Structures are given as structure tokens and as C-alpha cells.
mmCIF file of C-alpha atoms in Angstrom:
data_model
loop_
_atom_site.group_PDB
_atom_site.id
_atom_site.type_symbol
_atom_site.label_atom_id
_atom_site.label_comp_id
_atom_site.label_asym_id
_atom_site.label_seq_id
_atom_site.Cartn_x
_atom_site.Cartn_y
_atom_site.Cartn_z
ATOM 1 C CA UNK A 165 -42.451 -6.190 -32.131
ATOM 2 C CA UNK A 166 -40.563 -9.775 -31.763
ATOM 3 C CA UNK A 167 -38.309 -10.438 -29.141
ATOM 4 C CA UNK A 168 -38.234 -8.115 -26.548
ATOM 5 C CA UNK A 169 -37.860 -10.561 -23.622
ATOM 6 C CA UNK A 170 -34.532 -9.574 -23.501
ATOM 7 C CA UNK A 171 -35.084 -5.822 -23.639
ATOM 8 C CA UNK A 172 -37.369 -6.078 -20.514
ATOM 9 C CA UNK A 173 -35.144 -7.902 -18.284
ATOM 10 C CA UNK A 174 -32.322 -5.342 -19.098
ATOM 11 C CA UNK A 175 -35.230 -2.643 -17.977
ATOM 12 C CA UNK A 176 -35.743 -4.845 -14.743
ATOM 13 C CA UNK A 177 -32.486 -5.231 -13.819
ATOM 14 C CA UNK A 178 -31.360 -1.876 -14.324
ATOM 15 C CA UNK A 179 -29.469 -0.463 -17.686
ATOM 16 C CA UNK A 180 -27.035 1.513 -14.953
ATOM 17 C CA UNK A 181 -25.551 -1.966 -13.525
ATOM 18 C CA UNK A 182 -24.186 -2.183 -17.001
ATOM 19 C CA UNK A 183 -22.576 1.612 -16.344
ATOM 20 C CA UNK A 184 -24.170 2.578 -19.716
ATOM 21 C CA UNK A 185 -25.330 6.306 -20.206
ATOM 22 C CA UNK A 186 -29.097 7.159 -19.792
ATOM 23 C CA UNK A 187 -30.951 8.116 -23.493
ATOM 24 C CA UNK A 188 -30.570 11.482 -24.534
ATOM 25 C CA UNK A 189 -27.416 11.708 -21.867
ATOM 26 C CA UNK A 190 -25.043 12.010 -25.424
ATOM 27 C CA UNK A 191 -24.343 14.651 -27.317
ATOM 28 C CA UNK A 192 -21.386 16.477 -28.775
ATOM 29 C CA UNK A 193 -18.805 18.671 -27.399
ATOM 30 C CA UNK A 194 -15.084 19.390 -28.525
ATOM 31 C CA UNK A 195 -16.166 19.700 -32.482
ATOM 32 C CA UNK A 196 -17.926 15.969 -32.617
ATOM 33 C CA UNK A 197 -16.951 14.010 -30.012
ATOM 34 C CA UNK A 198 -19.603 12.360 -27.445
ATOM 35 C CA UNK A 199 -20.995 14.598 -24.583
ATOM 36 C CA UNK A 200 -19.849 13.514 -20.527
ATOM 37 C CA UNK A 201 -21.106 9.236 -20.742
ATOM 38 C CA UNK A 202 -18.971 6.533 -21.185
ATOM 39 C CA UNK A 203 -19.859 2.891 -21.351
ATOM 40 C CA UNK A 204 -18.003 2.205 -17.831
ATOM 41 C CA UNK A 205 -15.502 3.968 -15.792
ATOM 42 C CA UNK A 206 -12.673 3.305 -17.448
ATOM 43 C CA UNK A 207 -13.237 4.403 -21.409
ATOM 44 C CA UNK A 208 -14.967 7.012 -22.952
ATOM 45 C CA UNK A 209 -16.107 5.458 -25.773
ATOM 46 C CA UNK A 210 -19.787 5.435 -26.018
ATOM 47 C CA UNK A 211 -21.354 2.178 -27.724
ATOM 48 C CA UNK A 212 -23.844 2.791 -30.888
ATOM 49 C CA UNK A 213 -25.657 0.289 -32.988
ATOM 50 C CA UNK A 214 -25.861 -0.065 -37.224
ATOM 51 C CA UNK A 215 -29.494 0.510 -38.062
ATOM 52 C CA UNK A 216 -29.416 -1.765 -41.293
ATOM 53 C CA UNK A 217 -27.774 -5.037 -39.281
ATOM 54 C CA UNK A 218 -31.522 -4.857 -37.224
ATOM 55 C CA UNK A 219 -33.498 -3.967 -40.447
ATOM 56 C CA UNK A 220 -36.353 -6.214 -39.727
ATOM 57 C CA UNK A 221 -37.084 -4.250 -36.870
ATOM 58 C CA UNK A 222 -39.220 -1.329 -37.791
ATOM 59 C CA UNK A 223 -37.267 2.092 -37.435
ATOM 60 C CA UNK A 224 -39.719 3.253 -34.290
ATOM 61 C CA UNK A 225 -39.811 0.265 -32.510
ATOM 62 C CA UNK A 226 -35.970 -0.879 -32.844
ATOM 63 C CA UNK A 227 -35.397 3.020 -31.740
ATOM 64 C CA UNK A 228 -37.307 2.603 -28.601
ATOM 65 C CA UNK A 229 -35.891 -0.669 -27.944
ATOM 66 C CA UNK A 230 -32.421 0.298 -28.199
ATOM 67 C CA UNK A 231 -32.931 3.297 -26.111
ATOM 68 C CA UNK A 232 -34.611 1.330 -23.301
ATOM 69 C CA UNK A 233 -31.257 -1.150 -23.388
ATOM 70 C CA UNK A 234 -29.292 2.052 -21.839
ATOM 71 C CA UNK A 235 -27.681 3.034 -25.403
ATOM 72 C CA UNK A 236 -27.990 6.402 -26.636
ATOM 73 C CA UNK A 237 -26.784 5.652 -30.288
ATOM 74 C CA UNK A 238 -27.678 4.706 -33.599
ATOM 75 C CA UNK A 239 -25.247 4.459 -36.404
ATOM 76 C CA UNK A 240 -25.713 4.870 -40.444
ATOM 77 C CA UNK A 241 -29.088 6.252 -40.307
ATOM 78 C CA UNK A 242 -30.545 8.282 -43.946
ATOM 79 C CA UNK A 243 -30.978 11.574 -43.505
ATOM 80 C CA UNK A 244 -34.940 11.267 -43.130
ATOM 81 C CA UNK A 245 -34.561 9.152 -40.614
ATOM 82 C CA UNK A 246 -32.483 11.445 -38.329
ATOM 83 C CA UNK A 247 -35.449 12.689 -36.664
ATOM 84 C CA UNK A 248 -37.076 9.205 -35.645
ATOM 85 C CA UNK A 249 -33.693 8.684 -33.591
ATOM 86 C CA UNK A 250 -33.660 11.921 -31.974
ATOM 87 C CA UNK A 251 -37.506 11.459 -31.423
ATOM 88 C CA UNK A 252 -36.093 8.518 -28.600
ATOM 89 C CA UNK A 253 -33.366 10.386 -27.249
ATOM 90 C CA UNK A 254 -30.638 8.614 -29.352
ATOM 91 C CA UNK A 255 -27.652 10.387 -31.179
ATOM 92 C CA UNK A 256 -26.937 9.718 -34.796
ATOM 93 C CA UNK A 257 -23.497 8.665 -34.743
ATOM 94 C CA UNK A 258 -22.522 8.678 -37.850
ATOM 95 C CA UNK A 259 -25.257 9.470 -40.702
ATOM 96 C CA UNK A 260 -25.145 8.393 -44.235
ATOM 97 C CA UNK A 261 -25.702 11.630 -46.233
ATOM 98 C CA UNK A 262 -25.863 9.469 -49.936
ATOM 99 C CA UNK A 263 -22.209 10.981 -50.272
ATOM 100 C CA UNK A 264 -21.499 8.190 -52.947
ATOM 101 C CA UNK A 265 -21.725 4.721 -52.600
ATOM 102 C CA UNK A 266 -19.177 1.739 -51.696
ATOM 103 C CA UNK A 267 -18.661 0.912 -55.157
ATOM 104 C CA UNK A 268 -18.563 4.189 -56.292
ATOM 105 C CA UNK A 269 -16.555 6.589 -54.055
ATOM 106 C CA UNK A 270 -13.662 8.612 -53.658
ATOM 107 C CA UNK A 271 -11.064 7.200 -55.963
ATOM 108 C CA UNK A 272 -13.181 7.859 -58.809
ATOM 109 C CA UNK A 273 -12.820 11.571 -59.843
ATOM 110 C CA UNK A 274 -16.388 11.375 -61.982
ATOM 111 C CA UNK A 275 -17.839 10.471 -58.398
ATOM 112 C CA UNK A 276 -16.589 13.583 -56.846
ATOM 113 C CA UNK A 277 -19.132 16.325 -57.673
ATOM 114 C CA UNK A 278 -21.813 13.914 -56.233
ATOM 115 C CA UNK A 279 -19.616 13.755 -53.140
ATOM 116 C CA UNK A 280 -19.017 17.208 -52.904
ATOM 117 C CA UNK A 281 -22.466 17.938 -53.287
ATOM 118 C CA UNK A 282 -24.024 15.869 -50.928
ATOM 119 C CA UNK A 283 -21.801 17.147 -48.120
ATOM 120 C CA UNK A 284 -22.529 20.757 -48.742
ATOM 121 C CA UNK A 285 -26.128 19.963 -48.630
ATOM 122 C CA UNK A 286 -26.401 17.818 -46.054
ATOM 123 C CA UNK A 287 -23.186 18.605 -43.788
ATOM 124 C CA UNK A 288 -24.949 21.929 -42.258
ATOM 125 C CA UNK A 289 -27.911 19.680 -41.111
ATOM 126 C CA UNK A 290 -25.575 17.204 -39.429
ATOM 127 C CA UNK A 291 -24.518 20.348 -37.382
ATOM 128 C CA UNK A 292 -27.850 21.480 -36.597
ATOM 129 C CA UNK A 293 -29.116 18.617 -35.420
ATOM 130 C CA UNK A 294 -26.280 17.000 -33.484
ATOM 131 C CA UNK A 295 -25.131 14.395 -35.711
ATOM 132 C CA UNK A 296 -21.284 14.694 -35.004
ATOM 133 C CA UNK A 297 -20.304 11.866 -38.011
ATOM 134 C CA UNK A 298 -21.205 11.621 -41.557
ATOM 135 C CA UNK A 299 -19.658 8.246 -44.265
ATOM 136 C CA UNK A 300 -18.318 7.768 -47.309
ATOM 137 C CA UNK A 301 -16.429 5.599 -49.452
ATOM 138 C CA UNK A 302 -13.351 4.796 -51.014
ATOM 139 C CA UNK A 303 -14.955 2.983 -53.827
ATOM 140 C CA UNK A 304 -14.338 -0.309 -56.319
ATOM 141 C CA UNK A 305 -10.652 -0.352 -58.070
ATOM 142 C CA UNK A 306 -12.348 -1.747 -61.294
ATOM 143 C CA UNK A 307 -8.208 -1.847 -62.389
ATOM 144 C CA UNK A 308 -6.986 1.016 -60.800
ATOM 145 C CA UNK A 309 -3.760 1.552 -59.263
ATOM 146 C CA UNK A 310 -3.345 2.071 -55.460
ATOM 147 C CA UNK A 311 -1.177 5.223 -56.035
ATOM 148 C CA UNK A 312 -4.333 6.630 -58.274
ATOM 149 C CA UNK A 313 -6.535 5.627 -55.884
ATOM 150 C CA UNK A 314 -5.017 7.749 -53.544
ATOM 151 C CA UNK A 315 -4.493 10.512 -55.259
ATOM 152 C CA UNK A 316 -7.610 11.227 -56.190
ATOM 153 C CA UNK A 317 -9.339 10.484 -53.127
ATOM 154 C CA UNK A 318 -7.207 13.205 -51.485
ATOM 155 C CA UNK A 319 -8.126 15.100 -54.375
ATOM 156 C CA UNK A 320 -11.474 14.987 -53.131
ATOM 157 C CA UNK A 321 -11.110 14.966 -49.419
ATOM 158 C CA UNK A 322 -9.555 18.808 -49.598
ATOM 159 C CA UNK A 323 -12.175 19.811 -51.231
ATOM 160 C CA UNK A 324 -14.615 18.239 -48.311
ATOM 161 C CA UNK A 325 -12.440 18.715 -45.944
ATOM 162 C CA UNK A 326 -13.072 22.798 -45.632
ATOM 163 C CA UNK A 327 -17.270 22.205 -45.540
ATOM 164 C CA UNK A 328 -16.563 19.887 -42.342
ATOM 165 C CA UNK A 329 -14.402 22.178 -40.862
ATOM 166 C CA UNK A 330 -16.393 25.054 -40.891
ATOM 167 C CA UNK A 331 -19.326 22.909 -39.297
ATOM 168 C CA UNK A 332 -17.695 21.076 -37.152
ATOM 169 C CA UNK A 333 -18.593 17.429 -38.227
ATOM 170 C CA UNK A 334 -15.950 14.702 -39.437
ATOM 171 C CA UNK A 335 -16.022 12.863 -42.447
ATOM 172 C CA UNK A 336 -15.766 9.808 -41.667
ATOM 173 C CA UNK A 337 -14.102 7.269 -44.833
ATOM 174 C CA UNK A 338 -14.346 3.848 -43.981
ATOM 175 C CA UNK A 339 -12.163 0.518 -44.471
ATOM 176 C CA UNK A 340 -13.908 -2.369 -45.792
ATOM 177 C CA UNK A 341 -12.290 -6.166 -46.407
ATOM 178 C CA UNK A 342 -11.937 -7.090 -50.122
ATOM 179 C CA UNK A 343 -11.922 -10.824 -49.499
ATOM 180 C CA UNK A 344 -15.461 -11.524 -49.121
ATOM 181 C CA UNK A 345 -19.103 -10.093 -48.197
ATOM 182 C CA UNK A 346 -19.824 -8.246 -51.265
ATOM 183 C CA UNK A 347 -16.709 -5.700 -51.398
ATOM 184 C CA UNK A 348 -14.637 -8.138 -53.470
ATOM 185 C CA UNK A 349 -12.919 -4.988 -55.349
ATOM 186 C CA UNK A 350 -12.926 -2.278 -52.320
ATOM 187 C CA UNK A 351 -9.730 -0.229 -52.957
ATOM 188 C CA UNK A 352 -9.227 1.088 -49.751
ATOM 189 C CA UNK A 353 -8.883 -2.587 -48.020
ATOM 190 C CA UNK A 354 -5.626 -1.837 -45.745
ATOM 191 C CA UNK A 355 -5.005 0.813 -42.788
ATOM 192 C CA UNK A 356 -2.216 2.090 -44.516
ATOM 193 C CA UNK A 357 -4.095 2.757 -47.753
ATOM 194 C CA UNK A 358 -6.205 5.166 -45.913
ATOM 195 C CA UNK A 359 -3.483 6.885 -43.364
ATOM 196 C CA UNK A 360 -1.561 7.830 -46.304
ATOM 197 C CA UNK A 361 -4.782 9.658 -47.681
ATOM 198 C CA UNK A 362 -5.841 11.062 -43.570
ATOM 199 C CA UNK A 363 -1.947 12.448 -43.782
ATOM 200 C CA UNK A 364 -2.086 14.335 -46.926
ATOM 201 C CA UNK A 365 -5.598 15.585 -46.425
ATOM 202 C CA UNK A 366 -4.294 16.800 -43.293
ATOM 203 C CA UNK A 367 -7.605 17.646 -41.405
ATOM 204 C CA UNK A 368 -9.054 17.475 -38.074
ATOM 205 C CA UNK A 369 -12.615 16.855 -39.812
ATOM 206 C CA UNK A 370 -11.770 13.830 -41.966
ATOM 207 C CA UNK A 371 -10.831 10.594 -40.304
ATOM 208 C CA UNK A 372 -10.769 6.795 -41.051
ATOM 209 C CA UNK A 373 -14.077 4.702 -39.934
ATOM 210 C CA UNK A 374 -12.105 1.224 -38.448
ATOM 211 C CA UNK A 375 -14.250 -1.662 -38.839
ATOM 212 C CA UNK A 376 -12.763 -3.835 -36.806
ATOM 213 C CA UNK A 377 -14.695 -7.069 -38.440
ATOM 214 C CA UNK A 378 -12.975 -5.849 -41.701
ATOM 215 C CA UNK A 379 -9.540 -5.611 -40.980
ATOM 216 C CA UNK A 380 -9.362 -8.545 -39.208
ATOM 217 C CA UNK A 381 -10.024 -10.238 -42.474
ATOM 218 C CA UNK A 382 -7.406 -8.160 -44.375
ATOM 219 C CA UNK A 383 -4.944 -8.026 -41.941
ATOM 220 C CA UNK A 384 -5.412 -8.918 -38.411
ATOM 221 C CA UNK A 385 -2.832 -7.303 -35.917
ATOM 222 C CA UNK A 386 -6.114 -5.654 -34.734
ATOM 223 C CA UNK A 387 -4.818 -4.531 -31.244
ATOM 224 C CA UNK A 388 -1.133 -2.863 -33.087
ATOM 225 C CA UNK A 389 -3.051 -1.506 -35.826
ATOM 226 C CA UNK A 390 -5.272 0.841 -33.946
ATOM 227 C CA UNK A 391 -3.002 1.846 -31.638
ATOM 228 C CA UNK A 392 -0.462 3.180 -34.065
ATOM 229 C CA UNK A 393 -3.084 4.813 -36.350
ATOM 230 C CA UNK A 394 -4.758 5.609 -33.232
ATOM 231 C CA UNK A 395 -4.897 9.628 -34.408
ATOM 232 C CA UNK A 396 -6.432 9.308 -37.271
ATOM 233 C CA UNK A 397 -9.519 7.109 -36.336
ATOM 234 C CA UNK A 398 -12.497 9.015 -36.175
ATOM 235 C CA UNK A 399 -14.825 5.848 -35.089
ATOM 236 C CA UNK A 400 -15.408 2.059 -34.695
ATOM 237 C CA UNK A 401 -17.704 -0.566 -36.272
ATOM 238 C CA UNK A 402 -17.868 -4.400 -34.321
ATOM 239 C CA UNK A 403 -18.196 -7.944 -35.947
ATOM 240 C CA UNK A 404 -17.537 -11.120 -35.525
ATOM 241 C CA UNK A 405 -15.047 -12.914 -37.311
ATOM 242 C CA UNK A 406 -15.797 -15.258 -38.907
ATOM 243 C CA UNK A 407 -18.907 -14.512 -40.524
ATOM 244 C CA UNK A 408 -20.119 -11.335 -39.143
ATOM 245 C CA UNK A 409 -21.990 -12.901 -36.457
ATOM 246 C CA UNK A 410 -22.290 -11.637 -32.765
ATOM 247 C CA UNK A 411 -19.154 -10.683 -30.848
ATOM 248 C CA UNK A 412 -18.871 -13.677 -28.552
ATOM 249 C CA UNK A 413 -17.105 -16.605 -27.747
ATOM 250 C CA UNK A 414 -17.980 -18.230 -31.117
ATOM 251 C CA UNK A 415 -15.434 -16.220 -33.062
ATOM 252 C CA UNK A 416 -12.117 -15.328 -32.952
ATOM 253 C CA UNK A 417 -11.657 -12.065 -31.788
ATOM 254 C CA UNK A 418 -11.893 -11.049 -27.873
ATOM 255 C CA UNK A 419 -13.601 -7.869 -28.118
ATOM 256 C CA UNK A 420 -12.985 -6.932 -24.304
ATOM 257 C CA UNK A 421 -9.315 -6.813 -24.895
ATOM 258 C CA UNK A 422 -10.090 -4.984 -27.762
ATOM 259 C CA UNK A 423 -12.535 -2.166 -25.959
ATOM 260 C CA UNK A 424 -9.687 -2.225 -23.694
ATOM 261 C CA UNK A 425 -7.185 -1.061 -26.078
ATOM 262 C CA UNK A 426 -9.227 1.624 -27.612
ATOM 263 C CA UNK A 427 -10.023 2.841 -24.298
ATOM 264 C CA UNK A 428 -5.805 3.046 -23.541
ATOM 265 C CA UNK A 429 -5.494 5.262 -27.259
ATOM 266 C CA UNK A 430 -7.503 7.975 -25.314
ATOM 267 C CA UNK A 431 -10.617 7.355 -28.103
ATOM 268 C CA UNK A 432 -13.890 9.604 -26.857
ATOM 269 C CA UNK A 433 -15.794 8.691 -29.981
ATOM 270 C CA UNK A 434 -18.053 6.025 -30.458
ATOM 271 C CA UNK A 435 -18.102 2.438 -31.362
ATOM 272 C CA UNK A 436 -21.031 1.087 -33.445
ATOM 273 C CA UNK A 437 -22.082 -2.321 -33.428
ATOM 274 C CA UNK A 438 -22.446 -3.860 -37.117
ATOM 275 C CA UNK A 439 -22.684 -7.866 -36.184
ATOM 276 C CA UNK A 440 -25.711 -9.732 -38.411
ATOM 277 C CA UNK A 441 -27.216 -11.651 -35.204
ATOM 278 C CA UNK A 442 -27.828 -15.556 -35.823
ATOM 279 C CA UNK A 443 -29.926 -15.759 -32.474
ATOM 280 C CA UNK A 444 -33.996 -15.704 -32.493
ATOM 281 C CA UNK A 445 -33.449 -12.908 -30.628
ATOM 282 C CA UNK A 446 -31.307 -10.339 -32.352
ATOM 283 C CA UNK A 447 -32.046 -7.787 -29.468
ATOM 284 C CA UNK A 448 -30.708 -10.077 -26.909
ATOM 285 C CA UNK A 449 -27.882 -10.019 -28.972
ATOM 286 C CA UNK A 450 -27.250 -6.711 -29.223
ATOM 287 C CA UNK A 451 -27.803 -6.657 -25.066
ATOM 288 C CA UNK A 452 -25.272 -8.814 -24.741
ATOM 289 C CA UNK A 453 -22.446 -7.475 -26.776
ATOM 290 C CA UNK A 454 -23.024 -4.016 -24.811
ATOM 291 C CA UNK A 455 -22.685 -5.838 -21.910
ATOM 292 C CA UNK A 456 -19.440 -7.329 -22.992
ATOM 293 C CA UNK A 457 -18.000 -4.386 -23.999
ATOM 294 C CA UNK A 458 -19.685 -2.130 -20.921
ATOM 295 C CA UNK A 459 -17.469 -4.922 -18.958
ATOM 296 C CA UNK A 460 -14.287 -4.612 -20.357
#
């Protein structure tokens, strides 16, 4: 497996001086939320990882590596993969059940039998295994209205919102940028767009995904945003902006003052990084973005 220099000097020095939480320390209490662990001792947000932005990695080895950093995490992970995780102590955040697609989601009403479906198969095995998070969509606009849009995903969302409940997972919808990076006709591009849906959908089990790397392209005001929707975010995804690069001093966000605002909302869940490293040495990059956030 390439570069694991970094990985081994994290080991040497000691994943506690960072203050993260020992694998297999997460888990889920309160309906979904992550077990006693926090990435320092002042949040309670507990840092995860997106499998597919470290996809040259084997599954295995990128499990073990990640675990060894100190995280105890891993984020958008296929249902047969679930186990590989949990093989290396590490908690599925948030797992992608194949309940539609990006382009094909929840504002589309022929979508939502597939939706449906695919959460009452697969929701029950989130909750027996521990996986406190499952994704979908709001889907391409291909023309349609926002008022639509948002009927019909709401629409859809009651009828989810009942199989979550009764499991105890969230449904997790997330915000994507419709600017650039493949999503160029993503409906649900702005905050509000979704809070209108969270409010009439009205449940404790279905809340917004914020990709933070997203909505700063949209709409910026990153720091406001979150804190006034701050109730109806379920979980975080990283980037850097521009480009989706790491989260460091080569883009324009300041992630520690963002960790730090998080942290003041009261947020227990977790925070998932989904940055494409540039570096030779993607798993130093990932080391050093917990560290920057483990800092803040």
C-alpha cells in the first residue's frame, strides 16, 4: 500500500496527542448520534472520512490505515462493504443504501418507489449493525420548478420518514453546488431549499447532509448558515474551496473557525472528510486535516 510514511509517524507520535478517539471507541447512543469521543475537548463532533475521495486505496488497507490515524469513521460506504469497516473497528457514518441516485432523487415522484424500497430493505440493517446515517438525493431539475421540487420530495420523505423512525437511523438528504463538478442541474442547491422540505417533513429521523465545500460555492455565509439551520443538520462533509482540494491554507475557507462554530451549535454528529487530495501522499493529507480540525 503507497504512502504510509505518514500513517506511521502519526502511530509514533501518538494518535491521543491529537485528542482523537481510539478505533472502535464510536458508536451510537441517543437514536444515531456518536457514542462518548470527541475529536478534542471542546466539540463533540467526531471526524469521518469519504471512502470514494481515497478510492485508489484498496477498501482493507485504506480501512486499516485510517483506523491506525486515531479515526473511528468511514463515510458513504455500499452496503457490502459495511462489514470490511466494522472488521477495523470503524463506524459507518453514513452508508449509501442505493436509495436513488444524485441525478435521480427525491423530486422525481417515478424515483420514489425505488427510494422507498431501498430504505425498507436496507434501513433495518443500518440498525443492526450500528450504522447511525443512511443518503439520498434531491435529484436533477431537468425543468422543474423549485415549488415542485419540494413538494414532492416531502411527498416522499413522509413516507421514509416513519421506516427511520421506527429504527432509529436518520435519513440523511444532502446539498450539492449546481455551479460546477458534475451536479450542474442539482435542484436542491440552497439551504433554504432543503429546510423548507426538513420543516414540512417534520421528523427527528430525516435531516439535511451540509457539505460545507458545496455551499460555499452556492452561497457562502458558511459560518451564519449553519448556525441558523443548525437543527436540522444531521451531518457534515469537508472540502476545499476552490477545487475540492485539501482543507488548508491553499483555499479559502478556515476550517478551524469553522469546526469551531459547529462545535458552539451543540452538533454531536459527525463530520466526514470529502477533499480529492493533490499531494503524493493522500494519507498524509487526510492526517493533516484531522489534525487541523482535532486543533480547533
Amino acid at each position: 500500500m503507497p504512502n504510509l510514511t505518514r500513517r506511521d509517524a502519526l502511530i509514533a507520535t501518538g494518535a491521543a496527542s491529537l485528542g482523537l478517539i481510539v478505533p472502535g471507541a464510536a458508536g451510537r447512543v441517543n437514536g444515531g448520534m456518536p457514542a462518548a469521543g470527541r475529536v478534542n475537548s471542546q466539540t463533540g463532533l467526531v471526524q469521518s472520512v469519504a471512502r470514494w475521495c481515497f478510492a485508489d486505496i484498496p477498501l482493507e488497507p485504506f480501512c486499516a490505515a485510517v483506523a491506525d490515524m486515531g479515526l473511528t469513521a468511514m463515510d458513504l460506504l455500499k452496503v457490502d462493504e459495511w462489514a470490511v469497516a466494522h472488521d477495523h473497528g470503524l463506524t459507518v457514518s453514513c452508508g449509501d443504501v442505493a436509495a436513488g441516485t444524485i441525478e435521480n432523487g427525491l423530486n422525481e415522484p417515478d424515483n420514489h418507489a425505488t427510494i422507498i424500497g431501498a430504505f425498507e430493505q436496507h434501513i433495518p440493517r443500518a440498525a443492526r449493525e450500528d450504522v447511525p446515517n443512511v443518503i439520498c438525493f434531491f435529484g436533477n431539475r431537468r425543468g422543474m420548478s423549485d415549488a415542485d421540487g419540494i413538494d414532492n420530495s416531502i411527498r416522499c420523505l413522509k413516507e421514509c420518514a416513519p421506516i427511520a423512525e421506527a429504527e432509529g437511523v436518520t435519513i440523511l438528504v444532502e446539498v450539492l453546488n449546481s455551479k460546477s463538478g458534475g451536479h450542474v442541474d442539482y435542484i436542491g442547491d440552497h439551504v433554504d431549499y432543503a429546510l423548507e422540505v426538513m420543516r414540512a417533513v417534520d421528523s427527528p429521523r430525516v435531516r439535511i447532509l451540509y457539505d460545507i465545500y458545496h455551499m460555499q460555492i452556492m452561497e457562502g455565509d458558511i459560518i451564519r448558515t449553519l448556525t441558523d439551520a443548525r437543527d436540522w443538520i444531521g451531518h457534515y462533509h469537508t472540502g476545499g474551496v476552490p477545487g475540492r482540494a485539501e482543507i488548508d491554507g491553499t483555499q479559502e475557507l478556515h476550517y478551524p473557525a469553522i469546526v469551531r462554530a459547529i462545535r458552539d451549535t451543540g452538533f454531536s454528529g459527525f463530520m466526514a472528510h470529502e477533499f480529492i487530495p493533490r499531494s503524493d501522499d493522500p494519507l498524509g493529507s487526510l492526517a493533516q486535516a484531522v489534525e487541523l480540525c482535532a486543533e480547533a
